[in-house]
PDB file of C-alpha atoms and ligand atoms in Angstrom:
ATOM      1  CA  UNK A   1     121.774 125.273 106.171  1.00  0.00           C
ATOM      2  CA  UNK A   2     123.786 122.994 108.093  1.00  0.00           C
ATOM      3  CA  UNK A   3     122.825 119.602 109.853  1.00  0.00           C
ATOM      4  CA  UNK A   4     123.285 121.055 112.992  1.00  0.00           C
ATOM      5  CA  UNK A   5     120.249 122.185 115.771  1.00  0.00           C
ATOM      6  CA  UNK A   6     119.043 125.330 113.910  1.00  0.00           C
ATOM      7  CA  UNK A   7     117.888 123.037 110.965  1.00  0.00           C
ATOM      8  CA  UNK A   8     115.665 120.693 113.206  1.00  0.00           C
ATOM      9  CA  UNK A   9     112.650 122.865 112.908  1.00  0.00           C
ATOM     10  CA  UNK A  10     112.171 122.704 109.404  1.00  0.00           C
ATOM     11  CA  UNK A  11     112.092 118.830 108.715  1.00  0.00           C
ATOM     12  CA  UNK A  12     108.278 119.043 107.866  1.00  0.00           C
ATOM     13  CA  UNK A  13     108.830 117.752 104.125  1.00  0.00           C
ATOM     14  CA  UNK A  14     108.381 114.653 102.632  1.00  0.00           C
ATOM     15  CA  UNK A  15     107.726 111.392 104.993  1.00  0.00           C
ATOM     16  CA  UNK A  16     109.718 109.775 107.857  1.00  0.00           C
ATOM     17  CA  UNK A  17     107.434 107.077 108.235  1.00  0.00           C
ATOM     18  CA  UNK A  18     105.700 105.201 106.719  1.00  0.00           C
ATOM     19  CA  UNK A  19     103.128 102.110 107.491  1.00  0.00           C
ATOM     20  CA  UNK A  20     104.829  99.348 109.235  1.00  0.00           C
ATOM     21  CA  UNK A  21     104.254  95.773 107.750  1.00  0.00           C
ATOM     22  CA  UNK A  22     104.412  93.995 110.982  1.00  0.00           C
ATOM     23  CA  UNK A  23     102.916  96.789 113.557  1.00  0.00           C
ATOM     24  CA  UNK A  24     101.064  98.481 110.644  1.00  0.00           C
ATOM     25  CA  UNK A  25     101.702 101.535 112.517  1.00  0.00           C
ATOM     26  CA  UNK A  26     102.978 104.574 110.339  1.00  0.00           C
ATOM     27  CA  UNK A  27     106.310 104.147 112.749  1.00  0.00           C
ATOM     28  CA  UNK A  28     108.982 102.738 109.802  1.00  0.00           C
ATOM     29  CA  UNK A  29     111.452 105.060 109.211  1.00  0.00           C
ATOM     30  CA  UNK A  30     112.644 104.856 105.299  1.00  0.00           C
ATOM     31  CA  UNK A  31     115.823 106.486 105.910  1.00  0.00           C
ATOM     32  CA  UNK A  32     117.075 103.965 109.117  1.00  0.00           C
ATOM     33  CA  UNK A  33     115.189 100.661 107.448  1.00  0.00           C
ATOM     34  CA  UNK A  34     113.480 100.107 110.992  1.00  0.00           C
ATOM     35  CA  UNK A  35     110.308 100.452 113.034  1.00  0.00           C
ATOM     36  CA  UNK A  36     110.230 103.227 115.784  1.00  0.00           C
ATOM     37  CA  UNK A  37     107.407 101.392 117.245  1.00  0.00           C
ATOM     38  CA  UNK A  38     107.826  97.194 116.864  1.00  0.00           C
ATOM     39  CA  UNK A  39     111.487  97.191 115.777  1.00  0.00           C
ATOM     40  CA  UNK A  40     110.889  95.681 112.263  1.00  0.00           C
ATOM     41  CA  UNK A  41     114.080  96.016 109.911  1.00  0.00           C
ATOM     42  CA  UNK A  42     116.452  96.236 113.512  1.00  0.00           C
ATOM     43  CA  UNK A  43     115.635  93.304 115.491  1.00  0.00           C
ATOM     44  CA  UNK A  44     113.653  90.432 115.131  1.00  0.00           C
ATOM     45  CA  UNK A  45     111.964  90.389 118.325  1.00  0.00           C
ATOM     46  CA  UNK A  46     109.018  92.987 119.011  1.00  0.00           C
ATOM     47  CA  UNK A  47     110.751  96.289 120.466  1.00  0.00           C
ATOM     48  CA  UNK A  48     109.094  96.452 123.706  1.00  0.00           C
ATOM     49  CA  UNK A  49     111.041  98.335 126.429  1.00  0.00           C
ATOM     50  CA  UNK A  50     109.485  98.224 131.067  1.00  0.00           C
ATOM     51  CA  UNK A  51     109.093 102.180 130.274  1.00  0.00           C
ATOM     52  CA  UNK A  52     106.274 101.537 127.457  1.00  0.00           C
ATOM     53  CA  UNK A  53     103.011 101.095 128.340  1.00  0.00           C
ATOM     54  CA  UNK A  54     101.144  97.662 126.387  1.00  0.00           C
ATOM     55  CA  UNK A  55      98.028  99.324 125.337  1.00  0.00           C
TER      56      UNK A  55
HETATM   57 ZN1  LIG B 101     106.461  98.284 113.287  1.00  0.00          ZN
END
């Protein structure tokens, strides 16, 4: 299996995320060090984006 599109659908093992320590959302991605959802571990500002809504 190569890296390529055909091996997308069969990333269902082991964990992506985990729980965020500053959003305490299960957003943190081990493998990139930062927070899909707040940011933490790529900027030090919340990651908020116009597009997102606040609640
Ligand atoms: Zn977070």
């Amino acid at each position: 299996m190569g890296k390529g599109t055909p091996s997308m659908g069969k990333r269902s093992n082991g964990k992506a995320h985990v729980p965020c320590r500053r959003c305490g959302r299960s957003a943190y991605n081990v493998a990139k060090g930062a927070c899909a959802s707040c940011g933490y571990g790529k900027t030090a500002r919340m990651r908020s984006y116009s597009w997102a809504k606040q609640h």
